[in-house]
Amino acid sequence: MDTRNELYHHLIKQFQDYSAEELVQLNNELVSGRWGTSRSTFRTAVLNTLSKKGVDLSAIIHRNDGFTTIQIVPVALTENNVLIPLPE
């Protein structure tokens, strides 16, 4: 991959076939592991794919005064398809 953008689009294609539970597990590995500089690209692709699958991410994404903050925490998927942060 030449750029992060190409990597991101490659990951989006790959993650389409993952279940929501597999994506949640991957997120949790990303936030607790040492993935280096590509971690944010992987996590963005994971979260965008979860969103496209209809998962509610509002418990970890906060918008305030034009800024968006995404918590870097392990998460769980509820029965209602809502992603919730887990205690660290």
Protein backbone atom coordinates (compact mmCIF):
# COMPACT_ATOMS: atom_id res chain seq x y z
CA MET A 1 0.00 0.00 0.00
CA ASP A 2 1.38 3.36 -1.00
CA THR A 3 -0.64 5.58 1.32
CA ARG A 4 -2.81 5.43 4.40
CA ASN A 5 -5.79 6.32 2.23
CA GLU A 6 -5.20 3.25 0.05
CA LEU A 7 -4.76 1.11 3.16
CA TYR A 8 -7.99 2.50 4.60
CA HIS A 9 -9.98 1.68 1.46
CA HIS A 10 -8.41 -1.78 1.30
CA LEU A 11 -9.40 -2.40 4.93
CA ILE A 12 -12.97 -1.19 4.36
CA LYS A 13 -13.35 -3.79 1.60
CA GLN A 14 -11.87 -6.53 3.79
CA PHE A 15 -13.95 -5.66 6.85
CA GLN A 16 -17.27 -5.81 4.96
CA ASP A 17 -17.26 -9.59 5.41
CA TYR A 18 -16.56 -9.42 9.15
CA SER A 19 -19.42 -9.78 11.61
CA ALA A 20 -20.11 -6.96 14.07
CA GLU A 21 -18.76 -9.18 16.87
CA GLU A 22 -15.50 -9.78 14.96
CA LEU A 23 -15.13 -6.04 14.39
CA VAL A 24 -15.69 -5.34 18.10
CA GLN A 25 -12.99 -7.89 18.96
CA LEU A 26 -10.62 -6.28 16.46
CA ASN A 27 -11.31 -2.83 17.98
CA ASN A 28 -10.50 -4.15 21.43
CA GLU A 29 -7.23 -5.65 20.19
CA LEU A 30 -6.34 -2.35 18.51
CA VAL A 31 -6.91 -0.18 21.58
CA SER A 32 -5.02 -2.50 23.92
CA GLY A 33 -2.16 -3.52 21.64
CA ARG A 34 0.87 -1.87 20.15
CA TRP A 35 -0.04 -1.36 16.54
CA GLY A 36 2.19 1.62 15.88
CA THR A 37 1.36 4.28 13.32
CA SER A 38 -1.22 2.24 11.38
CA ARG A 39 -3.46 1.74 14.40
CA SER A 40 -5.60 4.80 13.72
CA THR A 41 -6.14 3.77 10.10
CA PHE A 42 -7.21 0.27 11.15
CA ARG A 43 -9.50 1.57 13.89
CA THR A 44 -11.13 4.16 11.63
CA ALA A 45 -11.90 1.41 9.13
CA VAL A 46 -13.29 -0.83 11.90
CA LEU A 47 -15.55 1.91 13.29
CA ASN A 48 -16.77 2.99 9.85
CA THR A 49 -17.60 -0.59 8.96
CA LEU A 50 -19.51 -1.04 12.23
CA SER A 51 -21.44 2.13 11.46
CA LYS A 52 -22.32 0.85 7.97
CA LYS A 53 -23.62 -2.34 9.58
CA GLY A 54 -26.06 -0.22 11.58
CA VAL A 55 -24.21 -0.27 14.91
CA ASP A 56 -24.85 2.79 17.09
CA LEU A 57 -21.47 4.36 17.97
CA SER A 58 -22.83 7.37 19.86
CA ALA A 59 -21.62 6.13 23.26
CA ILE A 60 -17.96 6.46 22.19
CA ILE A 61 -18.20 9.38 19.74
CA HIS A 62 -18.78 12.86 21.13
CA ARG A 63 -19.27 16.08 19.18
CA ASN A 64 -18.78 19.42 20.90
CA ASP A 65 -18.22 22.89 19.40
CA GLY A 66 -17.33 21.49 15.99
CA PHE A 67 -14.86 18.94 17.34
CA THR A 68 -15.37 15.20 17.25
CA THR A 69 -13.75 13.00 19.88
CA ILE A 70 -13.67 9.22 19.65
CA GLN A 71 -12.83 7.38 22.84
CA ILE A 72 -9.99 4.88 22.54
CA VAL A 73 -11.44 2.18 24.77
CA PRO A 74 -12.41 -1.47 24.61
CA VAL A 75 -16.08 -1.84 23.69
CA ALA A 76 -18.94 -4.33 23.79
CA LEU A 77 -21.91 -4.75 21.49
CA THR A 78 -25.31 -4.80 23.18
CA GLU A 79 -28.34 -6.77 22.03
CA ASN A 80 -29.75 -3.51 20.64
CA ASN A 81 -26.75 -3.10 18.30
CA VAL A 82 -25.22 -0.33 20.41
CA LEU A 83 -21.48 -0.11 21.01
CA ILE A 84 -20.70 0.71 24.65
CA PRO A 85 -17.35 1.48 26.29
CA LEU A 86 -16.00 -1.06 28.77
CA PRO A 87 -14.21 -0.08 31.95
CA GLU A 88 -10.47 -0.19 31.48
